[in-house]
CSV table of C-alpha atoms and ligand atoms in Angstrom, one decimal:
chain,number,residue,atom,x,y,z
A,1,UNK,CA,-11.9,-11.7,-22.4
A,2,UNK,CA,-9.4,-9.1,-23.9
A,3,UNK,CA,-5.7,-9.1,-22.3
A,4,UNK,CA,-4.9,-7.1,-19.3
A,5,UNK,CA,-3.4,-3.7,-20.2
A,6,UNK,CA,-0.2,-3.0,-18.2
A,7,UNK,CA,-0.3,0.6,-19.1
A,8,UNK,CA,-3.5,0.9,-17.2
A,9,UNK,CA,-2.3,-1.0,-14.2
A,10,UNK,CA,-4.8,-3.9,-14.7
A,11,UNK,CA,-4.3,-6.6,-12.3
A,12,UNK,CA,-7.6,-8.2,-11.9
A,13,UNK,CA,-8.7,-9.5,-8.4
A,14,UNK,CA,-9.9,-13.2,-8.7
A,15,UNK,CA,-10.7,-13.9,-5.1
A,16,UNK,CA,-14.3,-13.3,-4.1
A,17,UNK,CA,-13.4,-13.3,-0.4
A,18,UNK,CA,-10.8,-10.5,-0.9
A,19,UNK,CA,-13.4,-8.5,-2.8
A,20,UNK,CA,-15.9,-9.0,-0.2
A,21,UNK,CA,-13.7,-7.9,2.7
A,22,UNK,CA,-12.7,-4.7,0.8
A,23,UNK,CA,-16.4,-3.6,0.2
A,24,UNK,CA,-17.4,-4.8,3.6
A,25,UNK,CA,-14.9,-2.1,4.9
A,26,UNK,CA,-17.0,0.6,3.4
A,27,UNK,CA,-20.0,-0.3,5.7
A,28,UNK,CA,-22.5,0.5,3.0
A,29,UNK,CA,-26.0,1.8,4.3
A,30,UNK,CA,-29.1,1.9,2.0
A,31,UNK,CA,-28.9,5.7,1.5
A,32,UNK,CA,-25.3,5.7,0.4
A,33,UNK,CA,-23.8,6.8,-2.9
A,34,UNK,CA,-20.8,4.7,-3.9
A,35,UNK,CA,-18.2,5.7,-6.5
A,36,UNK,CA,-15.8,2.9,-7.4
A,37,UNK,CA,-12.5,3.8,-9.1
A,38,UNK,CA,-11.3,1.5,-11.8
A,39,UNK,CA,-14.1,-1.2,-11.7
A,40,UNK,CA,-12.3,-3.5,-14.5
A,41,UNK,CA,-14.1,-6.6,-14.8
A,42,UNK,CA,-16.2,-6.0,-11.8
A,43,UNK,CA,-14.6,-8.0,-9.0
A,44,UNK,CA,-15.7,-5.4,-6.4
A,45,UNK,CA,-18.6,-3.9,-8.3
A,46,UNK,CA,-20.5,-7.1,-7.7
A,47,UNK,CA,-20.2,-6.9,-3.9
A,48,UNK,CA,-21.1,-3.1,-4.1
A,49,UNK,CA,-24.3,-3.6,-6.1
A,50,UNK,CA,-25.1,-6.6,-3.9
A,51,UNK,CA,-25.1,-4.2,-0.9
A,52,UNK,CA,-28.0,-2.1,-2.5
A,53,UNK,CA,-26.7,1.5,-1.9
A,54,UNK,CA,-29.0,4.1,-3.3
A,55,UNK,CA,-26.6,4.9,-6.1
A,56,UNK,CA,-23.4,3.3,-7.6
A,57,UNK,CA,-21.1,5.1,-10.1
A,58,UNK,CA,-18.1,3.5,-11.6
A,59,UNK,CA,-15.2,5.5,-13.2
A,60,UNK,CA,-13.2,3.5,-15.7
A,61,UNK,CA,-10.7,4.7,-18.0
A,62,UNK,CA,-10.6,1.6,-20.4
A,63,UNK,CA,-13.4,2.2,-22.7
A,64,UNK,CA,-14.0,-1.5,-23.6
A,65,UNK,CA,-14.3,-2.5,-20.0
A,66,UNK,CA,-16.5,0.6,-19.4
A,67,UNK,CA,-18.9,-0.4,-22.2
A,68,UNK,CA,-19.0,-4.0,-21.0
A,69,UNK,CA,-20.2,-3.1,-17.3
A,70,UNK,CA,-23.8,-1.8,-17.5
A,71,UNK,CA,-24.8,-4.9,-19.5
A,72,UNK,CA,-24.0,-7.0,-16.4
A,73,UNK,CA,-25.2,-4.4,-13.8
A,74,UNK,CA,-27.9,-2.1,-15.4
A,75,UNK,CA,-28.1,-0.1,-12.0
A,76,UNK,CA,-24.5,1.0,-12.6
A,77,UNK,CA,-23.8,4.7,-13.8
A,78,UNK,CA,-20.6,4.3,-15.8
A,79,UNK,CA,-18.4,7.3,-16.2
A,80,UNK,CA,-15.8,6.5,-18.9
A,81,UNK,CA,-12.8,8.6,-17.9
A,82,UNK,CA,-9.6,9.3,-16.2
A,83,UNK,CA,-9.7,9.3,-12.3
A,84,UNK,CA,-6.8,11.8,-12.4
A,85,UNK,CA,-9.0,14.5,-14.0
A,86,UNK,CA,-12.1,13.8,-11.9
A,87,UNK,CA,-13.7,16.7,-10.3
A,88,UNK,CA,-13.5,15.5,-6.7
A,89,UNK,CA,-15.0,18.7,-5.3
A,90,UNK,CA,-18.4,17.4,-6.6
A,91,UNK,CA,-18.0,14.7,-3.6
A,92,UNK,CA,-20.0,16.8,-1.0
A,93,UNK,CA,-21.9,14.5,1.4
A,94,UNK,CA,-21.1,12.0,4.1
A,95,UNK,CA,-23.4,9.5,2.4
A,96,UNK,CA,-20.7,9.4,-0.4
A,97,UNK,CA,-18.3,6.5,-0.2
A,98,UNK,CA,-15.4,5.8,-2.4
A,99,UNK,CA,-13.6,2.6,-3.1
A,100,UNK,CA,-11.0,1.1,-5.6
A,101,UNK,CA,-8.5,-1.4,-6.1
A,102,UNK,CA,-6.3,1.3,-7.7
A,103,UNK,CA,-4.0,1.1,-10.6
A,104,UNK,CA,-0.8,0.9,-8.9
A,105,UNK,CA,1.0,3.4,-11.4
A,106,UNK,CA,-1.4,6.3,-10.5
A,107,UNK,CA,-2.4,5.4,-6.9
A,108,UNK,CA,-0.2,8.0,-5.0
A,109,UNK,CA,-1.1,11.1,-7.2
A,110,UNK,CA,-4.8,10.0,-7.3
A,111,UNK,CA,-4.8,9.7,-3.5
A,112,UNK,CA,-3.1,12.9,-3.1
A,113,UNK,CA,-5.7,14.8,-5.3
A,114,UNK,CA,-8.8,12.9,-4.1
A,115,UNK,CA,-8.0,13.4,-0.3
A,116,UNK,CA,-7.3,17.2,-0.6
A,117,UNK,CA,-9.9,18.2,-3.1
A,118,UNK,CA,-13.1,16.0,-2.1
A,119,UNK,CA,-15.6,17.8,0.0
A,120,UNK,CA,-17.6,15.8,2.6
A,121,UNK,CA,-17.6,11.9,2.3
A,122,UNK,CA,-18.2,9.1,4.6
A,123,UNK,CA,-15.0,7.0,4.1
A,124,UNK,CA,-12.9,5.6,1.3
A,125,UNK,CA,-11.2,2.3,1.0
A,126,UNK,CA,-8.4,1.8,-1.5
A,127,UNK,CA,-6.3,-1.1,-2.4
A,128,UNK,CA,-2.7,0.1,-3.3
A,129,UNK,CA,0.8,-1.4,-3.4
A,130,UNK,CA,1.9,-2.5,0.1
A,131,UNK,CA,4.7,-0.2,0.2
A,132,UNK,CA,2.5,2.8,-0.5
A,133,UNK,CA,-0.1,1.3,2.1
A,134,UNK,CA,2.8,1.5,4.7
A,135,UNK,CA,3.7,5.1,3.6
A,136,UNK,CA,0.0,6.1,3.9
A,137,UNK,CA,-0.2,4.8,7.6
A,138,UNK,CA,3.4,5.5,8.9
A,139,UNK,CA,4.1,7.4,12.1
A,140,UNK,CA,6.6,10.3,12.3
A,141,UNK,CA,10.2,9.2,12.8
A,142,UNK,CA,9.8,6.0,10.7
A,143,UNK,CA,11.5,5.5,7.3
A,144,UNK,CA,8.1,5.2,5.6
A,145,UNK,CA,7.0,8.4,6.8
A,146,UNK,CA,7.3,11.0,4.0
A,147,UNK,CA,5.5,13.8,2.0
A,148,UNK,CA,2.6,11.5,1.0
A,149,UNK,CA,2.0,10.7,4.6
A,150,UNK,CA,2.2,14.1,6.0
A,151,UNK,CA,-0.1,15.4,3.2
A,152,UNK,CA,-2.8,12.8,3.5
A,153,UNK,CA,-2.8,12.8,7.2
A,154,UNK,CA,-3.7,16.3,7.3
A,155,UNK,CA,-7.0,15.6,5.6
A,156,UNK,CA,-7.8,11.9,6.7
A,157,UNK,CA,-7.0,9.4,9.5
A,158,UNK,CA,-5.7,6.3,7.8
A,159,UNK,CA,-5.9,2.6,9.0
A,160,UNK,CA,-4.1,-0.3,7.2
A,161,UNK,CA,-6.8,-3.0,7.2
A,162,UNK,CA,-5.0,-6.1,5.7
A,163,UNK,CA,-2.3,-7.3,3.5
A,164,UNK,CA,-3.1,-9.1,0.2
A,165,UNK,CA,-0.6,-11.3,-1.7
A,166,UNK,CA,0.1,-11.5,-5.3
A,167,UNK,CA,-1.4,-14.9,-5.8
A,168,UNK,CA,-5.2,-13.5,-5.9
A,169,UNK,CA,-4.6,-11.4,-9.0
A,170,UNK,CA,-4.5,-12.1,-12.8
A,171,UNK,CA,-1.8,-11.2,-14.0
A,172,UNK,CA,0.1,-11.5,-10.8
A,173,UNK,CA,1.9,-8.4,-9.5
A,174,UNK,CA,5.5,-8.7,-8.4
A,175,UNK,CA,4.6,-7.2,-5.0
A,176,UNK,CA,2.2,-7.5,-2.0
A,177,UNK,CA,-0.9,-5.1,-1.7
A,178,UNK,CA,-2.4,-3.5,1.2
A,179,UNK,CA,-5.9,-2.3,1.9
A,180,UNK,CA,-6.3,1.4,3.5
A,181,UNK,CA,-9.5,3.0,5.3
A,182,UNK,CA,-9.5,6.7,5.0
A,183,UNK,CA,-11.8,8.7,7.4
A,184,UNK,CA,-12.0,12.5,6.5
A,185,UNK,CA,-11.0,14.7,9.4
A,186,UNK,CA,-13.4,17.3,10.4
A,187,UNK,CA,-10.9,20.1,10.3
A,188,UNK,CA,-8.9,20.1,7.1
A,189,UNK,CA,-6.6,22.8,5.6
A,190,UNK,CA,-8.4,25.2,3.2
A,191,UNK,CA,-7.4,25.6,-0.5
A,192,UNK,CA,-4.8,28.3,0.2
A,193,UNK,CA,-3.1,26.6,3.2
A,194,UNK,CA,-3.1,23.2,1.1
A,195,UNK,CA,-1.2,25.0,-1.7
A,196,UNK,CA,1.3,26.3,0.9
A,197,UNK,CA,1.5,22.8,2.6
A,198,UNK,CA,2.2,21.0,-0.8
A,199,UNK,CA,5.2,23.3,-1.4
A,200,UNK,CA,6.5,23.1,2.0
A,201,UNK,CA,6.3,19.1,1.9
A,202,UNK,CA,8.1,18.9,-1.4
A,203,UNK,CA,10.8,21.3,-0.3
A,204,UNK,CA,11.4,19.4,2.9
A,205,UNK,CA,11.1,15.8,1.8
A,206,UNK,CA,13.2,16.5,-1.4
A,207,UNK,CA,16.2,16.8,1.3
A,208,UNK,CA,14.9,14.4,3.8
A,209,UNK,CA,18.4,13.7,5.1
A,210,UNK,CA,19.2,17.3,5.9
A,211,UNK,CA,18.5,19.3,9.0
A,212,UNK,CA,15.5,21.4,8.8
A,213,UNK,CA,17.4,24.6,9.8
A,214,UNK,CA,19.5,24.0,6.7
A,215,UNK,CA,16.6,23.0,4.3
A,216,UNK,CA,14.7,26.2,5.4
A,217,UNK,CA,17.8,28.4,5.9
A,218,UNK,CA,16.7,31.2,3.7
A,219,UNK,CA,13.7,31.7,5.8
A,220,UNK,CA,15.2,30.8,9.2
A,221,UNK,CA,15.9,34.3,10.2
A,222,UNK,CA,12.5,35.5,9.0
A,223,UNK,CA,10.3,33.9,11.8
A,224,UNK,CA,10.6,30.2,11.0
A,225,UNK,CA,13.6,29.8,13.6
A,226,UNK,CA,11.6,31.7,16.1
A,227,UNK,CA,8.5,29.3,15.5
A,228,UNK,CA,10.6,26.3,15.9
A,229,UNK,CA,11.9,27.6,19.3
A,230,UNK,CA,8.2,28.5,20.3
A,231,UNK,CA,7.1,24.8,19.5
A,232,UNK,CA,10.1,23.3,21.4
A,233,UNK,CA,11.4,21.8,18.2
A,234,UNK,CA,15.3,21.8,17.4
A,235,UNK,CA,16.5,23.1,13.9
A,236,UNK,CA,18.6,19.7,14.0
A,237,UNK,CA,15.6,17.7,13.4
A,238,UNK,CA,14.9,16.2,10.0
A,239,UNK,CA,11.6,16.3,8.0
A,240,UNK,CA,10.6,12.9,9.2
A,241,UNK,CA,10.6,14.0,12.8
A,242,UNK,CA,7.8,16.6,12.3
A,243,UNK,CA,4.1,15.6,12.6
A,244,UNK,CA,1.5,16.4,9.9
A,245,UNK,CA,0.2,19.1,12.2
A,246,UNK,CA,3.6,20.8,12.6
A,247,UNK,CA,3.7,21.1,8.7
A,248,UNK,CA,0.2,22.4,8.6
A,249,UNK,CA,0.9,24.9,11.2
A,250,UNK,CA,4.1,26.1,9.6
A,251,UNK,CA,2.3,26.4,6.1
A,252,UNK,CA,-0.6,28.3,7.6
A,253,UNK,CA,1.6,30.7,9.4
A,254,UNK,CA,4.2,31.3,6.9
A,255,UNK,CA,2.7,30.4,3.6
A,256,UNK,CA,2.0,33.7,2.3
A,257,UNK,CA,5.6,34.7,2.4
A,258,UNK,CA,7.5,31.6,1.6
A,259,UNK,CA,5.8,28.6,0.0
A,260,UNK,CA,3.0,29.7,-2.5
B,1,LIG,N1,-11.5,-3.3,-9.7
B,1,LIG,C1,-10.9,-4.4,-10.6
B,1,LIG,C2,-10.4,-5.5,-9.7
B,1,LIG,O1,-10.3,-5.5,-8.5
B,1,LIG,O2,-10.2,-6.5,-10.3
B,1,LIG,C3,-9.8,-3.7,-11.4
B,1,LIG,C4,-8.5,-3.3,-10.7
B,1,LIG,S1,-7.3,-2.9,-11.6
B,1,LIG,C5,-5.8,-3.0,-10.4
B,1,LIG,C6,-7.2,-1.1,-12.0
B,1,LIG,C7,-8.4,-0.7,-12.9
B,1,LIG,O3,-8.2,0.8,-13.0
B,1,LIG,C8,-8.4,-1.2,-14.2
B,1,LIG,O4,-9.5,-1.6,-14.6
B,1,LIG,C9,-7.9,0.0,-15.1
B,1,LIG,O5,-8.5,0.0,-16.5
B,1,LIG,C10,-8.6,1.2,-14.5
B,1,LIG,N2,-7.7,2.4,-14.5
B,1,LIG,C11,-6.3,2.6,-14.9
B,1,LIG,N3,-6.1,3.9,-14.9
B,1,LIG,C12,-7.2,4.6,-14.6
B,1,LIG,C13,-7.6,5.9,-14.6
B,1,LIG,N4,-6.7,6.8,-14.6
B,1,LIG,N5,-8.8,6.4,-14.3
B,1,LIG,C14,-9.6,5.3,-14.1
B,1,LIG,N6,-9.5,3.9,-14.1
B,1,LIG,C15,-8.3,3.7,-14.4
């Protein structure tokens, strides 16, 4: 077996029970189409194939691992490539389910892209660093709540399913992991609003300790101050106090002028 590549975030899951629980959370039905991100040596793949969905695809960047997978599971369609460059728009049906024990070094940008670009899908289940799992599932007002939280939650509802300790991986990571379920919202921002929302969130959370009237001061007199008053929100609030929906409403209302 070749050595694990740290540059590809390779921490291979050794515990069949954890793998089984992650795949069970996908609730695979016979007509489903499952896409696994980073199958590695197949810890999750084994359980996915055993559930007998209609189609299984596996997207793996490591060419050596990608080559070895179909020998073990001939039904597997292996896509040798980079998940950060995947055309997520091609996912377009509620029978699509996406799963992965994600490489920790790319998990946040990957989820950011997937969640906003994918069309319809049934559900997604990702294992990520526990700290990222907490950010993905944080409530407004908490220290874990940030740009990633407010972004993701405009596209999907998230649930932290369970925590996984380092002992079940080889090599062992230094930190805990968490498994998060994503269920797409019926009403998600369109492309233009999403661009504005991304810009707004970055502007706000880069200065998360400042008051919003200060962060947004160049636009405050151009309608945003008025909008805050209409919503019953004070300009002394900080970004972490606004809900994901507040950010979306602001991006949709003022995006054309300020954030694109
Ligand atoms: N699923 C396996 C498991 O649970 O043992 C492996 C998980 S390991 C944490 C992450 C996997 O993602 C590795 O197989 C790695 O080669 C692959 N990977 C890393 N970066 C990737 C990328 N940008 N696109 C696709 N796969 C990637």
